[in-house]
């Protein structure tokens, strides 16, 4: 599924522009590789390395291995998409810096991090070894992107829980434009649609997904929630169910239906309390159906939800008293 196929990628807040690395445009290739001098070494290397690791390639025009290494290291740095920069220093023209660092053989590559030498290697090493070196200095490829995705998802969830549905949907839409099959973002945008009374749109957003995405627990939980909403629509008027319970508190069928409706309405505590009440009165009702329904609520609410934790404590008291 491509970004252009997403019916929900811009459902909230209009079309949004986002780069594939989530943090703004990736640096241009020319910004990642440059030559430096003794006068510019502090700016190009020491200061720059406080923002991201900088590899310094000490070389000379007469050095054959240097000519072998440079196209390899330049290729790998460009493919790193901004995880590191490469700065080249001709030791014939600028001998003082390599002299201070004790560089006695070239090619020599030294990685600077936070203004200080952190690691290095010598010789015309193969491409695989250069990649390993960059991964060691800058972290595995994709690590920063993964952390940024997780941060955006956490921020979106915080906004959703605080009732800022527009803000949450904007962040989920941002992620979906860059990664149309991000299961957590798909589930999040569907949750936003449900919260504003658009369950049909939410169902559409989660249709025709690849099997692996459709099987993700976050997507499965939202689909279960949609099933509960559809079921609740058929369960009758909650006011009528309340009246039935006032006349007969042991009308367990009415109480079970009311619990399902309260859950869909978002009153999780009331939903759980109704089911727990049935369990206290009659565990045999509907073949222990109240407990089974409560466990389904837990699956959808999540283990860390306050309603889940509170109801689990009450459930344990009933089961083990």
JSON list of N, CA and C in Angstrom, two decimals, residues 27-34 52 77-87:
[
{"chain": "A", "resi": 27, "resn": "UNK", "atom": "N", "xyz": [20.68, 15.70, 5.11]},
{"chain": "A", "resi": 27, "resn": "UNK", "atom": "CA", "xyz": [21.71, 16.59, 4.60]},
{"chain": "A", "resi": 27, "resn": "UNK", "atom": "C", "xyz": [22.07, 16.24, 3.17]},
{"chain": "A", "resi": 28, "resn": "UNK", "atom": "N", "xyz": [22.34, 17.25, 2.36]},
{"chain": "A", "resi": 28, "resn": "UNK", "atom": "CA", "xyz": [22.80, 17.01, 1.00]},
{"chain": "A", "resi": 28, "resn": "UNK", "atom": "C", "xyz": [24.15, 16.32, 1.04]},
{"chain": "A", "resi": 29, "resn": "UNK", "atom": "N", "xyz": [24.44, 15.53, -0.01]},
{"chain": "A", "resi": 29, "resn": "UNK", "atom": "CA", "xyz": [25.68, 14.77, -0.03]},
{"chain": "A", "resi": 29, "resn": "UNK", "atom": "C", "xyz": [26.90, 15.69, 0.08]},
{"chain": "A", "resi": 30, "resn": "UNK", "atom": "N", "xyz": [26.82, 16.88, -0.54]},
{"chain": "A", "resi": 30, "resn": "UNK", "atom": "CA", "xyz": [27.96, 17.80, -0.50]},
{"chain": "A", "resi": 30, "resn": "UNK", "atom": "C", "xyz": [28.22, 18.31, 0.91]},
{"chain": "A", "resi": 31, "resn": "UNK", "atom": "N", "xyz": [27.19, 18.31, 1.77]},
{"chain": "A", "resi": 31, "resn": "UNK", "atom": "CA", "xyz": [27.37, 18.78, 3.15]},
{"chain": "A", "resi": 31, "resn": "UNK", "atom": "C", "xyz": [28.01, 17.71, 4.02]},
{"chain": "A", "resi": 32, "resn": "UNK", "atom": "N", "xyz": [28.03, 16.47, 3.55]},
{"chain": "A", "resi": 32, "resn": "UNK", "atom": "CA", "xyz": [28.54, 15.38, 4.36]},
{"chain": "A", "resi": 32, "resn": "UNK", "atom": "C", "xyz": [30.04, 15.16, 4.18]},
{"chain": "A", "resi": 33, "resn": "UNK", "atom": "N", "xyz": [30.60, 15.64, 3.08]},
{"chain": "A", "resi": 33, "resn": "UNK", "atom": "CA", "xyz": [32.01, 15.40, 2.77]},
{"chain": "A", "resi": 33, "resn": "UNK", "atom": "C", "xyz": [32.67, 16.72, 2.39]},
{"chain": "A", "resi": 34, "resn": "UNK", "atom": "N", "xyz": [33.79, 17.03, 3.01]},
{"chain": "A", "resi": 34, "resn": "UNK", "atom": "CA", "xyz": [34.47, 18.28, 2.67]},
{"chain": "A", "resi": 34, "resn": "UNK", "atom": "C", "xyz": [35.96, 18.13, 2.99]},
{"chain": "A", "resi": 52, "resn": "UNK", "atom": "N", "xyz": [27.30, 15.82, 15.53]},
{"chain": "A", "resi": 52, "resn": "UNK", "atom": "CA", "xyz": [27.27, 14.46, 15.01]},
{"chain": "A", "resi": 52, "resn": "UNK", "atom": "C", "xyz": [28.70, 14.00, 14.84]},
{"chain": "A", "resi": 77, "resn": "UNK", "atom": "N", "xyz": [29.81, 6.96, 3.65]},
{"chain": "A", "resi": 77, "resn": "UNK", "atom": "CA", "xyz": [29.35, 8.16, 4.37]},
{"chain": "A", "resi": 77, "resn": "UNK", "atom": "C", "xyz": [28.10, 8.74, 3.70]},
{"chain": "A", "resi": 78, "resn": "UNK", "atom": "N", "xyz": [28.10, 8.80, 2.36]},
{"chain": "A", "resi": 78, "resn": "UNK", "atom": "CA", "xyz": [26.91, 9.30, 1.67]},
{"chain": "A", "resi": 78, "resn": "UNK", "atom": "C", "xyz": [25.69, 8.43, 1.96]},
{"chain": "A", "resi": 79, "resn": "UNK", "atom": "N", "xyz": [25.91, 7.12, 1.97]},
{"chain": "A", "resi": 79, "resn": "UNK", "atom": "CA", "xyz": [24.80, 6.20, 2.23]},
{"chain": "A", "resi": 79, "resn": "UNK", "atom": "C", "xyz": [24.34, 6.24, 3.68]},
{"chain": "A", "resi": 80, "resn": "UNK", "atom": "N", "xyz": [25.16, 6.79, 4.56]},
{"chain": "A", "resi": 80, "resn": "UNK", "atom": "CA", "xyz": [24.77, 6.88, 5.98]},
{"chain": "A", "resi": 80, "resn": "UNK", "atom": "C", "xyz": [23.72, 7.95, 6.21]},
{"chain": "A", "resi": 81, "resn": "UNK", "atom": "N", "xyz": [23.48, 8.81, 5.20]},
{"chain": "A", "resi": 81, "resn": "UNK", "atom": "CA", "xyz": [22.39, 9.79, 5.22]},
{"chain": "A", "resi": 81, "resn": "UNK", "atom": "C", "xyz": [22.44, 10.70, 6.44]},
{"chain": "A", "resi": 82, "resn": "UNK", "atom": "N", "xyz": [23.65, 11.16, 6.78]},
{"chain": "A", "resi": 82, "resn": "UNK", "atom": "CA", "xyz": [23.75, 12.16, 7.82]},
{"chain": "A", "resi": 82, "resn": "UNK", "atom": "C", "xyz": [24.12, 11.63, 9.20]},
{"chain": "A", "resi": 83, "resn": "UNK", "atom": "N", "xyz": [24.30, 10.33, 9.33]},
{"chain": "A", "resi": 83, "resn": "UNK", "atom": "CA", "xyz": [24.70, 9.80, 10.64]},
{"chain": "A", "resi": 83, "resn": "UNK", "atom": "C", "xyz": [26.10, 10.24, 11.02]},
{"chain": "A", "resi": 84, "resn": "UNK", "atom": "N", "xyz": [26.97, 10.42, 10.01]},
{"chain": "A", "resi": 84, "resn": "UNK", "atom": "CA", "xyz": [28.33, 10.92, 10.23]},
{"chain": "A", "resi": 84, "resn": "UNK", "atom": "C", "xyz": [28.69, 11.87, 9.10]},
{"chain": "A", "resi": 85, "resn": "UNK", "atom": "N", "xyz": [29.71, 12.67, 9.34]},
{"chain": "A", "resi": 85, "resn": "UNK", "atom": "CA", "xyz": [30.31, 13.49, 8.29]},
{"chain": "A", "resi": 85, "resn": "UNK", "atom": "C", "xyz": [31.74, 13.03, 8.05]},
{"chain": "A", "resi": 86, "resn": "UNK", "atom": "N", "xyz": [32.26, 13.36, 6.86]},
{"chain": "A", "resi": 86, "resn": "UNK", "atom": "CA", "xyz": [33.64, 13.03, 6.52]},
{"chain": "A", "resi": 86, "resn": "UNK", "atom": "C", "xyz": [34.39, 14.32, 6.19]},
{"chain": "A", "resi": 87, "resn": "UNK", "atom": "N", "xyz": [35.52, 14.50, 6.84]},
{"chain": "A", "resi": 87, "resn": "UNK", "atom": "CA", "xyz": [36.39, 15.65, 6.58]},
{"chain": "A", "resi": 87, "resn": "UNK", "atom": "C", "xyz": [37.76, 15.11, 6.18]}
]
